[in-house]
Amino acid sequence: DNPAELTLGLDSLAQWRELAPRMGEACGFNHCGTLWIAADAEEMQAAEEKGVRLEAHGVPCELLNAQALAKAEPALRPGLAGALKVSNDSMVYAPNAARWLLSQAPNLISVEPLAVSAIEGTVVRLADGSQRSAGAVVLAAGIQTTQFCPELPIRPKKGHIAITDRYPGMINHQLVELGYIKSSHHSTGPSVAFNLQPRPTGQLMMGSSRQFDTTDPAVEPAMLARMLHRIVDFLPGMADMNVIRTWTGFRAATPDSLPLIGPHPTIKGLWL
């Protein structure tokens, strides 16, 4: 809901839609749209306000009442107030999409799997004693960024993910509870929110959880259970589904929840 992030996201979506016809099936592009689900009247009001903000930026939205939501996603539990439908949202399978993007310019892009020991402006020093230099260096190291720039206000935010066996047709859209917005900006304590994403394979990717001040990548049964209970609360049929894999990952969190994008404030030639 930040105007700068929204502008960035709209530009990103436009580029993905332009690329999609050229991408292979392995990239998993899915123009599924998103339903922001309102559990009650208060969240329905938030859905209306969110729709007004998005449409002011040219994002097509549709407000669904309880009946329309039940028709769009019959597997959801009854009693939900409605949803905001954002039709242009899409998904890709990130690892394969990244590989495909790198393959599109073989004469311009080379990939070297090397260990970096230090970054000094436009010079990158490697663990084997050699170095690389360029007109600009982009640091995109996630939570490892502070190894090279300890002055940056980044802390790890851990999340759990689970994916099911194949259940084609179970859901048609990415489903996110409007409570996700509130919990996603929490900077203290663990939290969970309902987030369910359909894959073109028929699998369902489930989230989400957030924990701070840990770098332990282990799947934690108690946290996973909280997340899965939240999912079943919105989609009761998920209780009978087979989960085939669970894992965790880390995002680089900032104090204001906004990304650090642009030139480093004091190191010339280094971009974040």
CSV table of C-alpha atoms in Angstrom, one decimal:
chain,number,residue,atom,x,y,z
A,1,ASP,CA,0.0,0.0,0.0
A,2,ASN,CA,3.0,2.3,-0.2
A,3,PRO,CA,2.9,4.4,-3.3
A,4,ALA,CA,6.5,3.8,-4.3
A,5,GLU,CA,6.2,0.0,-3.8
A,6,LEU,CA,2.9,0.1,-5.8
A,7,THR,CA,4.6,1.9,-8.7
A,8,LEU,CA,7.5,-0.6,-8.6
A,9,GLY,CA,5.0,-3.5,-8.5
A,10,LEU,CA,3.0,-2.2,-11.4
A,11,ASP,CA,6.1,-1.8,-13.5
A,12,SER,CA,7.2,-5.3,-12.6
A,13,LEU,CA,3.8,-6.8,-13.5
A,14,ALA,CA,3.9,-5.0,-16.9
A,15,GLN,CA,7.3,-6.5,-17.7
A,16,TRP,CA,6.3,-10.0,-16.6
A,17,ARG,CA,3.2,-9.9,-18.9
A,18,GLU,CA,5.4,-8.8,-21.8
A,19,LEU,CA,7.9,-11.7,-21.1
A,20,ALA,CA,5.2,-14.4,-20.4
A,21,PRO,CA,4.5,-15.4,-24.0
A,22,ARG,CA,8.1,-16.3,-24.5
A,23,MET,CA,8.6,-18.2,-21.3
A,24,GLY,CA,8.5,-22.0,-21.2
A,25,GLU,CA,6.0,-23.9,-19.1
A,26,ALA,CA,8.8,-24.7,-16.6
A,27,CYS,CA,8.7,-21.0,-15.5
A,28,GLY,CA,5.2,-21.6,-14.2
A,29,PHE,CA,3.7,-18.3,-15.2
A,30,ASN,CA,0.1,-18.2,-13.8
A,31,HIS,CA,-2.2,-15.3,-14.4
A,32,CYS,CA,-4.4,-16.3,-11.5
A,33,GLY,CA,-5.3,-12.9,-9.9
A,34,THR,CA,-5.6,-12.4,-6.2
A,35,LEU,CA,-8.5,-12.4,-3.8
A,36,TRP,CA,-8.0,-10.3,-0.7
A,37,ILE,CA,-10.4,-12.0,1.7
A,38,ALA,CA,-12.4,-10.1,4.3
A,39,ALA,CA,-13.5,-12.2,7.2
A,40,ASP,CA,-15.9,-9.6,8.7
A,41,ALA,CA,-17.5,-6.2,8.2
A,42,GLU,CA,-14.4,-4.3,9.4
A,43,GLU,CA,-12.1,-6.1,6.9
A,44,MET,CA,-14.7,-5.6,4.2
A,45,GLN,CA,-14.4,-1.9,4.8
A,46,ALA,CA,-10.6,-2.3,4.5
A,47,ALA,CA,-11.1,-4.1,1.2
A,48,GLU,CA,-13.2,-1.2,-0.2
A,49,GLU,CA,-10.5,1.3,0.9
A,50,LYS,CA,-7.8,-0.8,-0.7
A,51,GLY,CA,-9.8,-1.1,-3.9
A,52,VAL,CA,-10.1,2.7,-4.1
A,53,ARG,CA,-6.4,3.2,-3.6
A,54,LEU,CA,-5.5,0.6,-6.3
A,55,GLU,CA,-8.0,1.9,-8.8
A,56,ALA,CA,-6.6,5.4,-8.3
A,57,HIS,CA,-3.3,4.0,-9.7
A,58,GLY,CA,-5.0,2.3,-12.6
A,59,VAL,CA,-5.2,-1.2,-11.1
A,60,PRO,CA,-8.5,-3.0,-12.1
A,61,CYS,CA,-10.3,-4.3,-9.0
A,62,GLU,CA,-13.7,-5.8,-8.2
A,63,LEU,CA,-15.4,-6.0,-4.9
A,64,LEU,CA,-17.1,-9.4,-4.2
A,65,ASN,CA,-19.8,-9.8,-1.7
A,66,ALA,CA,-20.2,-13.0,0.3
A,67,GLN,CA,-22.2,-14.8,-2.4
A,68,ALA,CA,-19.9,-13.8,-5.2
A,69,LEU,CA,-16.9,-14.9,-3.2
A,70,ALA,CA,-18.5,-18.3,-2.5
A,71,LYS,CA,-19.1,-18.7,-6.2
A,72,ALA,CA,-15.5,-17.7,-7.2
A,73,GLU,CA,-13.9,-20.0,-4.5
A,74,PRO,CA,-16.4,-22.7,-3.3
A,75,ALA,CA,-13.9,-24.4,-1.1
A,76,LEU,CA,-13.6,-21.4,1.3
A,77,ARG,CA,-15.6,-21.7,4.5
A,78,PRO,CA,-19.0,-20.1,4.7
A,79,GLY,CA,-19.6,-16.9,6.6
A,80,LEU,CA,-16.8,-14.8,5.1
A,81,ALA,CA,-17.8,-11.2,4.4
A,82,GLY,CA,-16.4,-10.9,0.8
A,83,ALA,CA,-13.2,-10.1,-1.0
A,84,LEU,CA,-11.4,-7.6,-3.2
A,85,LYS,CA,-10.4,-9.2,-6.5
A,86,VAL,CA,-7.3,-7.9,-8.2
A,87,SER,CA,-7.4,-9.6,-11.6
A,88,ASN,CA,-3.9,-8.6,-13.0
A,89,ASP,CA,-1.9,-10.3,-10.3
A,90,SER,CA,0.2,-13.2,-11.6
A,91,MET,CA,2.8,-15.7,-10.4
A,92,VAL,CA,5.9,-17.4,-11.6
A,93,TYR,CA,8.1,-20.3,-10.4
A,94,ALA,CA,11.0,-18.1,-9.3
A,95,PRO,CA,14.0,-20.5,-9.7
A,96,ASN,CA,13.2,-21.4,-13.3
A,97,ALA,CA,12.1,-17.9,-14.2
A,98,ALA,CA,15.5,-16.6,-12.9
A,99,ARG,CA,17.3,-19.3,-15.0
A,100,TRP,CA,15.3,-18.4,-18.0
A,101,LEU,CA,16.0,-14.7,-17.6
A,102,LEU,CA,19.8,-15.3,-17.3
A,103,SER,CA,19.7,-17.4,-20.5
A,104,GLN,CA,18.2,-14.7,-22.6
A,105,ALA,CA,21.4,-12.7,-23.1
A,106,PRO,CA,24.3,-15.2,-23.1
A,107,ASN,CA,26.7,-12.7,-24.8
A,108,LEU,CA,26.0,-10.1,-22.1
A,109,ILE,CA,25.6,-12.2,-18.9
A,110,SER,CA,28.0,-14.6,-17.3
A,111,VAL,CA,27.5,-16.4,-14.0
A,112,GLU,CA,30.4,-17.2,-11.7
A,113,PRO,CA,29.7,-19.1,-8.5
A,114,LEU,CA,32.4,-17.5,-6.4
A,115,ALA,CA,32.8,-16.6,-2.7
A,116,VAL,CA,33.1,-12.9,-2.0
A,117,SER,CA,35.2,-11.7,1.0
A,118,ALA,CA,34.7,-8.0,0.7
A,119,ILE,CA,33.2,-5.2,-1.4
A,120,GLU,CA,35.1,-2.0,-1.7
A,121,GLY,CA,33.1,0.4,-3.9
A,122,THR,CA,33.3,-0.9,-7.4
A,123,VAL,CA,35.9,-3.6,-6.5
A,124,VAL,CA,34.7,-7.1,-5.3
A,125,ARG,CA,37.4,-9.1,-3.5
A,126,LEU,CA,37.1,-12.9,-3.6
A,127,ALA,CA,38.0,-15.5,-1.1
A,128,ASP,CA,40.7,-17.0,-3.4
A,129,GLY,CA,42.6,-13.6,-3.4
A,130,SER,CA,41.5,-12.4,-6.8
A,131,GLN,CA,39.1,-9.5,-7.5
A,132,ARG,CA,36.5,-8.3,-10.0
A,133,SER,CA,35.8,-4.6,-10.8
A,134,ALA,CA,33.1,-2.8,-12.7
A,135,GLY,CA,31.6,0.6,-13.2
A,136,ALA,CA,28.9,-0.4,-10.7
A,137,VAL,CA,28.4,-3.2,-8.2
A,138,VAL,CA,24.9,-4.4,-7.2
A,139,LEU,CA,24.7,-6.0,-3.7
A,140,ALA,CA,21.6,-8.3,-3.6
A,141,ALA,CA,22.6,-10.7,-0.8
A,142,GLY,CA,19.5,-10.7,1.3
A,143,ILE,CA,20.2,-11.2,5.0
A,144,GLN,CA,23.9,-11.6,4.2
A,145,THR,CA,24.0,-8.0,3.0
A,146,THR,CA,25.2,-6.8,6.5
A,147,GLN,CA,28.3,-9.0,6.1
A,148,PHE,CA,29.5,-6.4,3.6
A,149,CYS,CA,27.6,-3.3,4.8
A,150,PRO,CA,27.0,-3.7,8.6
A,151,GLU,CA,25.7,-0.1,8.8
A,152,LEU,CA,22.5,-1.1,6.9
A,153,PRO,CA,19.4,-1.6,9.1
A,154,ILE,CA,18.6,-5.2,8.0
A,155,ARG,CA,17.4,-8.1,10.2
A,156,PRO,CA,16.4,-11.6,9.1
A,157,LYS,CA,12.6,-12.4,8.9
A,158,LYS,CA,12.0,-16.2,8.8
A,159,GLY,CA,9.1,-17.7,7.0
A,160,HIS,CA,7.7,-21.3,6.7
A,161,ILE,CA,6.3,-22.6,3.4
A,162,ALA,CA,4.4,-25.9,2.7
A,163,ILE,CA,3.4,-27.4,-0.6
A,164,THR,CA,0.8,-30.0,-1.3
A,165,ASP,CA,0.3,-32.9,-3.7
A,166,ARG,CA,-1.6,-32.1,-6.9
A,167,TYR,CA,-5.2,-31.1,-6.4
A,168,PRO,CA,-6.2,-29.4,-9.7
A,169,GLY,CA,-9.2,-27.1,-9.5
A,170,MET,CA,-9.2,-26.9,-5.7
A,171,ILE,CA,-8.7,-23.1,-5.9
A,172,ASN,CA,-8.6,-20.7,-8.8
A,173,HIS,CA,-6.9,-17.5,-7.4
A,174,GLN,CA,-4.2,-16.6,-5.0
A,175,LEU,CA,-6.0,-16.2,-1.7
A,176,VAL,CA,-4.8,-13.8,1.0
A,177,GLU,CA,-6.5,-12.7,4.1
A,178,LEU,CA,-6.7,-8.9,4.6
A,179,GLY,CA,-5.3,-9.5,8.1
A,180,TYR,CA,-2.0,-10.3,6.2
A,181,ILE,CA,-1.4,-6.6,5.8
A,182,LYS,CA,-1.6,-6.0,9.5
A,183,SER,CA,0.6,-9.0,10.4
A,184,SER,CA,3.2,-8.5,7.6
A,185,HIS,CA,4.3,-5.2,9.2
A,186,HIS,CA,4.8,-6.7,12.7
A,187,SER,CA,8.4,-6.2,13.8
A,188,THR,CA,8.2,-8.1,17.0
A,189,GLY,CA,7.0,-11.6,17.9
A,190,PRO,CA,5.9,-14.4,15.6
A,191,SER,CA,2.7,-14.2,13.5
A,192,VAL,CA,0.9,-16.2,10.9
A,193,ALA,CA,-1.6,-15.3,8.1
A,194,PHE,CA,-3.6,-17.1,5.5
A,195,ASN,CA,-1.9,-17.1,2.1
A,196,LEU,CA,-2.6,-19.9,-0.5
A,197,GLN,CA,-1.2,-19.9,-4.0
A,198,PRO,CA,-2.2,-22.2,-6.9
A,199,ARG,CA,0.5,-23.7,-9.0
A,200,PRO,CA,-0.1,-24.6,-12.7
A,201,THR,CA,0.8,-28.2,-11.6
A,202,GLY,CA,-2.3,-28.3,-9.4
A,203,GLN,CA,-0.2,-28.1,-6.3
A,204,LEU,CA,-1.0,-25.5,-3.6
A,205,MET,CA,1.7,-23.5,-1.9
A,206,MET,CA,0.8,-22.5,1.6
A,207,GLY,CA,2.0,-19.7,3.9
A,208,SER,CA,2.6,-17.6,5.7
A,209,SER,CA,4.6,-17.2,9.0
A,210,ARG,CA,7.0,-14.6,10.3
A,211,GLN,CA,9.6,-14.8,13.0
A,212,PHE,CA,12.4,-12.4,13.9
A,213,ASP,CA,15.8,-12.6,15.5
A,214,THR,CA,16.6,-16.2,14.4
A,215,THR,CA,18.8,-17.5,11.6
A,216,ASP,CA,18.0,-21.2,12.3
A,217,PRO,CA,16.7,-22.6,9.0
A,218,ALA,CA,15.0,-25.6,10.7
A,219,VAL,CA,11.3,-26.2,10.2
A,220,GLU,CA,9.7,-25.6,13.5
A,221,PRO,CA,6.6,-27.9,14.1
A,222,ALA,CA,4.9,-25.5,16.4
A,223,MET,CA,5.1,-22.6,14.0
A,224,LEU,CA,4.2,-24.8,11.1
A,225,ALA,CA,1.1,-26.0,13.0
A,226,ARG,CA,0.0,-22.5,13.7
A,227,MET,CA,0.3,-21.6,10.0
A,228,LEU,CA,-1.6,-24.8,8.9
A,229,HIS,CA,-4.4,-24.3,11.4
A,230,ARG,CA,-4.8,-20.7,10.0
A,231,ILE,CA,-5.1,-22.2,6.5
A,232,VAL,CA,-7.7,-24.8,7.5
A,233,ASP,CA,-9.7,-22.1,9.3
A,234,PHE,CA,-10.3,-20.5,5.9
A,235,LEU,CA,-10.3,-23.6,3.7
A,236,PRO,CA,-11.5,-26.6,5.8
A,237,GLY,CA,-10.9,-29.1,3.0
A,238,MET,CA,-7.2,-28.6,3.3
A,239,ALA,CA,-7.2,-30.8,6.4
A,240,ASP,CA,-7.6,-33.8,4.1
A,241,MET,CA,-4.8,-32.8,1.7
A,242,ASN,CA,-1.3,-34.3,1.6
A,243,VAL,CA,1.6,-32.0,2.3
A,244,ILE,CA,4.6,-33.3,0.4
A,245,ARG,CA,7.3,-30.8,1.4
A,246,THR,CA,8.0,-28.0,4.0
A,247,TRP,CA,10.8,-25.6,4.2
A,248,THR,CA,11.8,-22.2,5.5
A,249,GLY,CA,13.4,-19.1,4.0
A,250,PHE,CA,14.6,-15.7,5.2
A,251,ARG,CA,13.7,-12.2,4.0
A,252,ALA,CA,15.8,-9.1,4.7
A,253,ALA,CA,13.5,-6.9,6.9
A,254,THR,CA,13.9,-3.2,7.4
A,255,PRO,CA,12.5,-1.0,10.2
A,256,ASP,CA,9.9,0.6,7.9
A,257,SER,CA,9.2,-2.6,6.0
A,258,LEU,CA,10.3,-0.9,2.7
A,259,PRO,CA,13.0,-2.3,0.5
A,260,LEU,CA,16.4,-0.8,0.2
A,261,ILE,CA,16.7,0.0,-3.6
A,262,GLY,CA,19.2,2.4,-5.1
A,263,PRO,CA,22.7,3.8,-4.6
A,264,HIS,CA,24.4,3.2,-1.3
A,265,PRO,CA,24.2,6.4,0.7
A,266,THR,CA,28.0,6.8,1.2
A,267,ILE,CA,29.8,4.2,-1.0
A,268,LYS,CA,30.2,5.4,-4.6
A,269,GLY,CA,29.5,2.8,-7.3
A,270,LEU,CA,27.7,0.4,-4.9
A,271,TRP,CA,24.0,-0.2,-5.5
A,272,LEU,CA,21.6,-2.0,-3.3
